[in-house]
mmCIF file with all atom_site columns, C-alpha atoms in Angstrom:
data_model
loop_
_atom_site.group_PDB
_atom_site.id
_atom_site.type_symbol
_atom_site.label_atom_id
_atom_site.label_alt_id
_atom_site.label_comp_id
_atom_site.label_asym_id
_atom_site.label_entity_id
_atom_site.label_seq_id
_atom_site.pdbx_PDB_ins_code
_atom_site.Cartn_x
_atom_site.Cartn_y
_atom_site.Cartn_z
_atom_site.occupancy
_atom_site.B_iso_or_equiv
_atom_site.pdbx_formal_charge
_atom_site.auth_seq_id
_atom_site.auth_comp_id
_atom_site.auth_asym_id
_atom_site.auth_atom_id
_atom_site.pdbx_PDB_model_num
ATOM 1   C CA . UNK Y 1 1   ? 0.000  0.000  0.000  1.00 51.00 ? 1   UNK Y CA 1
ATOM 2   C CA . UNK Y 1 2   ? 1.433  3.361  -1.027 1.00 69.00 ? 2   UNK Y CA 1
ATOM 3   C CA . UNK Y 1 3   ? -0.407 5.788  1.226  1.00 90.00 ? 3   UNK Y CA 1
ATOM 4   C CA . UNK Y 1 4   ? 0.306  9.493  1.334  1.00 94.00 ? 4   UNK Y CA 1
ATOM 5   C CA . UNK Y 1 5   ? 0.926  11.300 4.598  1.00 93.00 ? 5   UNK Y CA 1
ATOM 6   C CA . UNK Y 1 6   ? 0.641  15.016 5.178  1.00 97.00 ? 6   UNK Y CA 1
ATOM 7   C CA . UNK Y 1 7   ? 3.381  16.200 7.476  1.00 98.00 ? 7   UNK Y CA 1
ATOM 8   C CA . UNK Y 1 8   ? 4.209  19.589 8.942  1.00 99.00 ? 8   UNK Y CA 1
ATOM 9   C CA . UNK Y 1 9   ? 7.832  20.399 9.580  1.00 99.00 ? 9   UNK Y CA 1
ATOM 10  C CA . UNK Y 1 10  ? 10.171 23.358 9.797  1.00 99.00 ? 10  UNK Y CA 1
ATOM 11  C CA . UNK Y 1 11  ? 12.814 23.603 7.087  1.00 99.00 ? 11  UNK Y CA 1
ATOM 12  C CA . UNK Y 1 12  ? 15.462 26.296 7.459  1.00 99.00 ? 12  UNK Y CA 1
ATOM 13  C CA . UNK Y 1 13  ? 13.280 28.132 9.958  1.00 98.00 ? 13  UNK Y CA 1
ATOM 14  C CA . UNK Y 1 14  ? 10.145 28.140 7.782  1.00 99.00 ? 14  UNK Y CA 1
ATOM 15  C CA . UNK Y 1 15  ? 7.039  26.057 8.548  1.00 99.00 ? 15  UNK Y CA 1
ATOM 16  C CA . UNK Y 1 16  ? 6.252  23.734 5.649  1.00 99.00 ? 16  UNK Y CA 1
ATOM 17  C CA . UNK Y 1 17  ? 3.636  21.136 4.783  1.00 99.00 ? 17  UNK Y CA 1
ATOM 18  C CA . UNK Y 1 18  ? 4.747  18.174 2.707  1.00 98.00 ? 18  UNK Y CA 1
ATOM 19  C CA . UNK Y 1 19  ? 2.769  15.323 1.191  1.00 98.00 ? 19  UNK Y CA 1
ATOM 20  C CA . UNK Y 1 20  ? 4.973  12.233 1.442  1.00 98.00 ? 20  UNK Y CA 1
ATOM 21  C CA . UNK Y 1 21  ? 4.539  8.612  0.459  1.00 96.00 ? 21  UNK Y CA 1
ATOM 22  C CA . UNK Y 1 22  ? 4.741  5.950  3.148  1.00 94.00 ? 22  UNK Y CA 1
ATOM 23  C CA . UNK Y 1 23  ? 7.832  4.472  1.460  1.00 96.00 ? 23  UNK Y CA 1
ATOM 24  C CA . UNK Y 1 24  ? 9.591  7.776  0.744  1.00 98.00 ? 24  UNK Y CA 1
ATOM 25  C CA . UNK Y 1 25  ? 12.755 8.896  2.493  1.00 98.00 ? 25  UNK Y CA 1
ATOM 26  C CA . UNK Y 1 26  ? 13.332 12.428 3.731  1.00 99.00 ? 26  UNK Y CA 1
ATOM 27  C CA . UNK Y 1 27  ? 16.078 13.052 1.174  1.00 99.00 ? 27  UNK Y CA 1
ATOM 28  C CA . UNK Y 1 28  ? 13.698 12.442 -1.726 1.00 98.00 ? 28  UNK Y CA 1
ATOM 29  C CA . UNK Y 1 29  ? 10.960 14.580 -0.158 1.00 99.00 ? 29  UNK Y CA 1
ATOM 30  C CA . UNK Y 1 30  ? 13.342 17.475 0.485  1.00 99.00 ? 30  UNK Y CA 1
ATOM 31  C CA . UNK Y 1 31  ? 14.643 17.348 -3.071 1.00 98.00 ? 31  UNK Y CA 1
ATOM 32  C CA . UNK Y 1 32  ? 11.104 17.108 -4.467 1.00 98.00 ? 32  UNK Y CA 1
ATOM 33  C CA . UNK Y 1 33  ? 10.186 20.271 -2.549 1.00 98.00 ? 33  UNK Y CA 1
ATOM 34  C CA . UNK Y 1 34  ? 13.185 22.160 -3.928 1.00 98.00 ? 34  UNK Y CA 1
ATOM 35  C CA . UNK Y 1 35  ? 15.907 21.582 -1.329 1.00 98.00 ? 35  UNK Y CA 1
ATOM 36  C CA . UNK Y 1 36  ? 18.514 20.230 -3.735 1.00 98.00 ? 36  UNK Y CA 1
ATOM 37  C CA . UNK Y 1 37  ? 21.558 20.861 -1.517 1.00 96.00 ? 37  UNK Y CA 1
ATOM 38  C CA . UNK Y 1 38  ? 21.229 17.484 0.173  1.00 97.00 ? 38  UNK Y CA 1
ATOM 39  C CA . UNK Y 1 39  ? 22.750 15.167 -2.414 1.00 97.00 ? 39  UNK Y CA 1
ATOM 40  C CA . UNK Y 1 40  ? 21.714 11.661 -3.352 1.00 96.00 ? 40  UNK Y CA 1
ATOM 41  C CA . UNK Y 1 41  ? 24.927 9.672  -3.212 1.00 94.00 ? 41  UNK Y CA 1
ATOM 42  C CA . UNK Y 1 42  ? 24.717 6.124  -1.941 1.00 94.00 ? 42  UNK Y CA 1
ATOM 43  C CA . UNK Y 1 43  ? 21.165 5.729  -0.550 1.00 94.00 ? 43  UNK Y CA 1
ATOM 44  C CA . UNK Y 1 44  ? 22.664 3.498  2.163  1.00 96.00 ? 44  UNK Y CA 1
ATOM 45  C CA . UNK Y 1 45  ? 23.928 6.037  4.712  1.00 95.00 ? 45  UNK Y CA 1
ATOM 46  C CA . UNK Y 1 46  ? 27.574 5.491  3.841  1.00 96.00 ? 46  UNK Y CA 1
ATOM 47  C CA . UNK Y 1 47  ? 28.625 8.692  2.050  1.00 96.00 ? 47  UNK Y CA 1
ATOM 48  C CA . UNK Y 1 48  ? 27.227 11.623 4.065  1.00 97.00 ? 48  UNK Y CA 1
ATOM 49  C CA . UNK Y 1 49  ? 26.197 13.597 0.976  1.00 97.00 ? 49  UNK Y CA 1
ATOM 50  C CA . UNK Y 1 50  ? 22.615 13.765 2.224  1.00 98.00 ? 50  UNK Y CA 1
ATOM 51  C CA . UNK Y 1 51  ? 23.488 15.131 5.677  1.00 98.00 ? 51  UNK Y CA 1
ATOM 52  C CA . UNK Y 1 52  ? 20.997 17.570 7.189  1.00 99.00 ? 52  UNK Y CA 1
ATOM 53  C CA . UNK Y 1 53  ? 20.565 18.881 10.712 1.00 99.00 ? 53  UNK Y CA 1
ATOM 54  C CA . UNK Y 1 54  ? 17.530 17.016 12.048 1.00 99.00 ? 54  UNK Y CA 1
ATOM 55  C CA . UNK Y 1 55  ? 16.193 18.228 15.394 1.00 99.00 ? 55  UNK Y CA 1
ATOM 56  C CA . UNK Y 1 56  ? 19.570 19.713 16.242 1.00 98.00 ? 56  UNK Y CA 1
ATOM 57  C CA . UNK Y 1 57  ? 21.859 16.870 15.174 1.00 97.00 ? 57  UNK Y CA 1
ATOM 58  C CA . UNK Y 1 58  ? 23.478 15.770 11.910 1.00 98.00 ? 58  UNK Y CA 1
ATOM 59  C CA . UNK Y 1 59  ? 21.442 13.035 10.265 1.00 98.00 ? 59  UNK Y CA 1
ATOM 60  C CA . UNK Y 1 60  ? 21.472 11.134 6.995  1.00 98.00 ? 60  UNK Y CA 1
ATOM 61  C CA . UNK Y 1 61  ? 18.302 12.091 5.137  1.00 99.00 ? 61  UNK Y CA 1
ATOM 62  C CA . UNK Y 1 62  ? 18.517 9.001  2.904  1.00 98.00 ? 62  UNK Y CA 1
ATOM 63  C CA . UNK Y 1 63  ? 17.818 6.811  5.954  1.00 98.00 ? 63  UNK Y CA 1
ATOM 64  C CA . UNK Y 1 64  ? 14.963 8.775  7.557  1.00 99.00 ? 64  UNK Y CA 1
ATOM 65  C CA . UNK Y 1 65  ? 11.443 7.746  6.542  1.00 98.00 ? 65  UNK Y CA 1
ATOM 66  C CA . UNK Y 1 66  ? 9.856  11.042 5.480  1.00 98.00 ? 66  UNK Y CA 1
ATOM 67  C CA . UNK Y 1 67  ? 6.670  10.522 7.484  1.00 97.00 ? 67  UNK Y CA 1
ATOM 68  C CA . UNK Y 1 68  ? 8.743  10.414 10.695 1.00 97.00 ? 68  UNK Y CA 1
ATOM 69  C CA . UNK Y 1 69  ? 9.808  14.024 10.064 1.00 98.00 ? 69  UNK Y CA 1
ATOM 70  C CA . UNK Y 1 70  ? 6.372  15.303 11.137 1.00 98.00 ? 70  UNK Y CA 1
ATOM 71  C CA . UNK Y 1 71  ? 7.054  18.082 13.647 1.00 99.00 ? 71  UNK Y CA 1
ATOM 72  C CA . UNK Y 1 72  ? 10.807 18.027 12.991 1.00 99.00 ? 72  UNK Y CA 1
ATOM 73  C CA . UNK Y 1 73  ? 13.129 20.985 12.609 1.00 99.00 ? 73  UNK Y CA 1
ATOM 74  C CA . UNK Y 1 74  ? 15.470 20.519 9.671  1.00 99.00 ? 74  UNK Y CA 1
ATOM 75  C CA . UNK Y 1 75  ? 18.336 22.626 8.395  1.00 99.00 ? 75  UNK Y CA 1
ATOM 76  C CA . UNK Y 1 76  ? 19.648 22.009 4.899  1.00 99.00 ? 76  UNK Y CA 1
ATOM 77  C CA . UNK Y 1 77  ? 22.629 23.724 3.303  1.00 98.00 ? 77  UNK Y CA 1
ATOM 78  C CA . UNK Y 1 78  ? 20.186 26.238 1.806  1.00 98.00 ? 78  UNK Y CA 1
ATOM 79  C CA . UNK Y 1 79  ? 19.574 27.452 5.369  1.00 98.00 ? 79  UNK Y CA 1
ATOM 80  C CA . UNK Y 1 80  ? 23.268 28.089 6.095  1.00 97.00 ? 80  UNK Y CA 1
ATOM 81  C CA . UNK Y 1 81  ? 24.389 31.425 4.698  1.00 94.00 ? 81  UNK Y CA 1
ATOM 82  C CA . UNK Y 1 82  ? 23.655 32.977 1.325  1.00 93.00 ? 82  UNK Y CA 1
ATOM 83  C CA . UNK Y 1 83  ? 25.692 33.947 -1.708 1.00 92.00 ? 83  UNK Y CA 1
ATOM 84  C CA . UNK Y 1 84  ? 25.813 37.546 -0.453 1.00 96.00 ? 84  UNK Y CA 1
ATOM 85  C CA . UNK Y 1 85  ? 26.245 36.604 3.205  1.00 96.00 ? 85  UNK Y CA 1
ATOM 86  C CA . UNK Y 1 86  ? 27.977 33.223 3.453  1.00 97.00 ? 86  UNK Y CA 1
ATOM 87  C CA . UNK Y 1 87  ? 28.444 31.408 6.738  1.00 97.00 ? 87  UNK Y CA 1
ATOM 88  C CA . UNK Y 1 88  ? 32.062 31.515 8.002  1.00 98.00 ? 88  UNK Y CA 1
ATOM 89  C CA . UNK Y 1 89  ? 32.350 27.801 7.191  1.00 98.00 ? 89  UNK Y CA 1
ATOM 90  C CA . UNK Y 1 90  ? 31.367 28.418 3.593  1.00 97.00 ? 90  UNK Y CA 1
ATOM 91  C CA . UNK Y 1 91  ? 33.900 31.246 3.337  1.00 97.00 ? 91  UNK Y CA 1
ATOM 92  C CA . UNK Y 1 92  ? 36.621 29.119 4.921  1.00 98.00 ? 92  UNK Y CA 1
ATOM 93  C CA . UNK Y 1 93  ? 35.980 26.130 2.642  1.00 97.00 ? 93  UNK Y CA 1
ATOM 94  C CA . UNK Y 1 94  ? 36.424 28.389 -0.399 1.00 96.00 ? 94  UNK Y CA 1
ATOM 95  C CA . UNK Y 1 95  ? 39.449 30.220 1.032  1.00 97.00 ? 95  UNK Y CA 1
ATOM 96  C CA . UNK Y 1 96  ? 41.181 26.946 1.983  1.00 97.00 ? 96  UNK Y CA 1
ATOM 97  C CA . UNK Y 1 97  ? 40.583 25.445 -1.464 1.00 95.00 ? 97  UNK Y CA 1
ATOM 98  C CA . UNK Y 1 98  ? 38.532 22.681 0.155  1.00 95.00 ? 98  UNK Y CA 1
ATOM 99  C CA . UNK Y 1 99  ? 35.839 22.714 -2.542 1.00 93.00 ? 99  UNK Y CA 1
ATOM 100 C CA . UNK Y 1 100 ? 36.590 20.722 -5.658 1.00 88.00 ? 100 UNK Y CA 1
ATOM 101 C CA . UNK Y 1 101 ? 33.627 19.047 -7.333 1.00 89.00 ? 101 UNK Y CA 1
ATOM 102 C CA . UNK Y 1 102 ? 31.359 20.250 -4.513 1.00 89.00 ? 102 UNK Y CA 1
ATOM 103 C CA . UNK Y 1 103 ? 29.196 17.138 -4.251 1.00 94.00 ? 103 UNK Y CA 1
ATOM 104 C CA . UNK Y 1 104 ? 30.193 16.301 -0.669 1.00 95.00 ? 104 UNK Y CA 1
ATOM 105 C CA . UNK Y 1 105 ? 30.537 19.884 0.572  1.00 96.00 ? 105 UNK Y CA 1
ATOM 106 C CA . UNK Y 1 106 ? 26.954 20.495 1.802  1.00 97.00 ? 106 UNK Y CA 1
ATOM 107 C CA . UNK Y 1 107 ? 27.177 17.451 4.085  1.00 97.00 ? 107 UNK Y CA 1
ATOM 108 C CA . UNK Y 1 108 ? 30.643 18.423 5.276  1.00 97.00 ? 108 UNK Y CA 1
ATOM 109 C CA . UNK Y 1 109 ? 29.565 21.971 6.043  1.00 97.00 ? 109 UNK Y CA 1
ATOM 110 C CA . UNK Y 1 110 ? 26.475 20.839 7.965  1.00 98.00 ? 110 UNK Y CA 1
ATOM 111 C CA . UNK Y 1 111 ? 28.481 18.285 9.970  1.00 98.00 ? 111 UNK Y CA 1
ATOM 112 C CA . UNK Y 1 112 ? 31.132 20.926 10.663 1.00 98.00 ? 112 UNK Y CA 1
ATOM 113 C CA . UNK Y 1 113 ? 28.517 23.525 11.596 1.00 98.00 ? 113 UNK Y CA 1
ATOM 114 C CA . UNK Y 1 114 ? 27.092 21.194 14.208 1.00 98.00 ? 114 UNK Y CA 1
ATOM 115 C CA . UNK Y 1 115 ? 30.591 20.548 15.538 1.00 98.00 ? 115 UNK Y CA 1
ATOM 116 C CA . UNK Y 1 116 ? 31.328 24.268 15.878 1.00 98.00 ? 116 UNK Y CA 1
ATOM 117 C CA . UNK Y 1 117 ? 27.904 24.876 17.444 1.00 97.00 ? 117 UNK Y CA 1
ATOM 118 C CA . UNK Y 1 118 ? 28.637 22.342 20.211 1.00 97.00 ? 118 UNK Y CA 1
ATOM 119 C CA . UNK Y 1 119 ? 32.421 22.796 20.369 1.00 97.00 ? 119 UNK Y CA 1
ATOM 120 C CA . UNK Y 1 120 ? 33.687 26.196 19.194 1.00 97.00 ? 120 UNK Y CA 1
ATOM 121 C CA . UNK Y 1 121 ? 37.333 25.158 19.733 1.00 97.00 ? 121 UNK Y CA 1
ATOM 122 C CA . UNK Y 1 122 ? 37.587 21.662 18.273 1.00 98.00 ? 122 UNK Y CA 1
ATOM 123 C CA . UNK Y 1 123 ? 40.825 19.717 18.122 1.00 98.00 ? 123 UNK Y CA 1
ATOM 124 C CA . UNK Y 1 124 ? 41.969 18.230 14.835 1.00 98.00 ? 124 UNK Y CA 1
ATOM 125 C CA . UNK Y 1 125 ? 40.793 14.829 16.105 1.00 98.00 ? 125 UNK Y CA 1
ATOM 126 C CA . UNK Y 1 126 ? 37.343 16.308 16.845 1.00 98.00 ? 126 UNK Y CA 1
ATOM 127 C CA . UNK Y 1 127 ? 37.154 17.653 13.299 1.00 98.00 ? 127 UNK Y CA 1
ATOM 128 C CA . UNK Y 1 128 ? 38.250 14.323 11.811 1.00 97.00 ? 128 UNK Y CA 1
ATOM 129 C CA . UNK Y 1 129 ? 35.608 12.516 13.873 1.00 96.00 ? 129 UNK Y CA 1
ATOM 130 C CA . UNK Y 1 130 ? 32.843 14.825 12.613 1.00 94.00 ? 130 UNK Y CA 1
ATOM 131 C CA . UNK Y 1 131 ? 33.969 14.573 8.995  1.00 95.00 ? 131 UNK Y CA 1
ATOM 132 C CA . UNK Y 1 132 ? 34.435 10.802 9.195  1.00 94.00 ? 132 UNK Y CA 1
ATOM 133 C CA . UNK Y 1 133 ? 30.968 10.046 7.800  1.00 92.00 ? 133 UNK Y CA 1
ATOM 134 C CA . UNK Y 1 134 ? 31.419 12.356 4.810  1.00 94.00 ? 134 UNK Y CA 1
ATOM 135 C CA . UNK Y 1 135 ? 33.178 10.717 1.886  1.00 94.00 ? 135 UNK Y CA 1
ATOM 136 C CA . UNK Y 1 136 ? 35.097 12.836 -0.600 1.00 91.00 ? 136 UNK Y CA 1
ATOM 137 C CA . UNK Y 1 137 ? 36.575 11.234 -3.683 1.00 88.00 ? 137 UNK Y CA 1
ATOM 138 C CA . UNK Y 1 138 ? 38.461 14.384 -4.750 1.00 89.00 ? 138 UNK Y CA 1
ATOM 139 C CA . UNK Y 1 139 ? 40.656 15.179 -1.756 1.00 83.00 ? 139 UNK Y CA 1
ATOM 140 C CA . UNK Y 1 140 ? 42.545 13.800 1.197  1.00 84.00 ? 140 UNK Y CA 1
ATOM 141 C CA . UNK Y 1 141 ? 40.499 15.867 3.693  1.00 93.00 ? 141 UNK Y CA 1
ATOM 142 C CA . UNK Y 1 142 ? 43.494 18.048 4.654  1.00 95.00 ? 142 UNK Y CA 1
ATOM 143 C CA . UNK Y 1 143 ? 41.950 21.203 3.207  1.00 96.00 ? 143 UNK Y CA 1
ATOM 144 C CA . UNK Y 1 144 ? 38.542 20.492 4.748  1.00 97.00 ? 144 UNK Y CA 1
ATOM 145 C CA . UNK Y 1 145 ? 40.170 20.117 8.170  1.00 97.00 ? 145 UNK Y CA 1
ATOM 146 C CA . UNK Y 1 146 ? 42.042 23.392 7.601  1.00 98.00 ? 146 UNK Y CA 1
ATOM 147 C CA . UNK Y 1 147 ? 38.771 25.055 6.584  1.00 98.00 ? 147 UNK Y CA 1
ATOM 148 C CA . UNK Y 1 148 ? 37.015 24.018 9.795  1.00 98.00 ? 148 UNK Y CA 1
ATOM 149 C CA . UNK Y 1 149 ? 39.933 25.371 11.833 1.00 98.00 ? 149 UNK Y CA 1
ATOM 150 C CA . UNK Y 1 150 ? 39.783 28.640 9.878  1.00 98.00 ? 150 UNK Y CA 1
ATOM 151 C CA . UNK Y 1 151 ? 36.025 28.905 10.404 1.00 98.00 ? 151 UNK Y CA 1
ATOM 152 C CA . UNK Y 1 152 ? 36.389 28.331 14.147 1.00 98.00 ? 152 UNK Y CA 1
ATOM 153 C CA . UNK Y 1 153 ? 38.789 31.293 14.295 1.00 97.00 ? 153 UNK Y CA 1
ATOM 154 C CA . UNK Y 1 154 ? 36.462 33.452 12.165 1.00 94.00 ? 154 UNK Y CA 1
ATOM 155 C CA . UNK Y 1 155 ? 33.493 32.646 14.399 1.00 94.00 ? 155 UNK Y CA 1
ATOM 156 C CA . UNK Y 1 156 ? 35.458 33.460 17.565 1.00 91.00 ? 156 UNK Y CA 1
ATOM 157 C CA . UNK Y 1 157 ? 36.419 36.869 16.136 1.00 88.00 ? 157 UNK Y CA 1
ATOM 158 C CA . UNK Y 1 158 ? 32.836 37.708 15.128 1.00 78.00 ? 158 UNK Y CA 1
#
């Protein structure tokens, strides 16, 4: 049976109503409603490209049944900075040369944002732990780690 559920949720601070199928995952629903920043990589929770902040914590949208997001607060990359006013993490990733193809970057930035929200002075090991679930086929993660360190300094100065 492919029933449709109506759910209410908050996406990037805005109340939304979605119609979702009982077998649909949050990633697909978000993308269908225009939030394309969460990427469809593996569909198995292994790559981190679909990372969102779900009720205050990083979560893999490809593993969350969409109907369970009723009442949830979700932040996607679209809710983190703008082109004219980027988040310090977004600035730092560009400045450090940490963005290559860009496919993994939304998940990395959201994971890193959560880290800096809970730990404004992370160690390199803390950063590695938070980025561990985000696969990047273009780099060796050195520049992403540098970017998170740079962003932490920028945020402290702000």
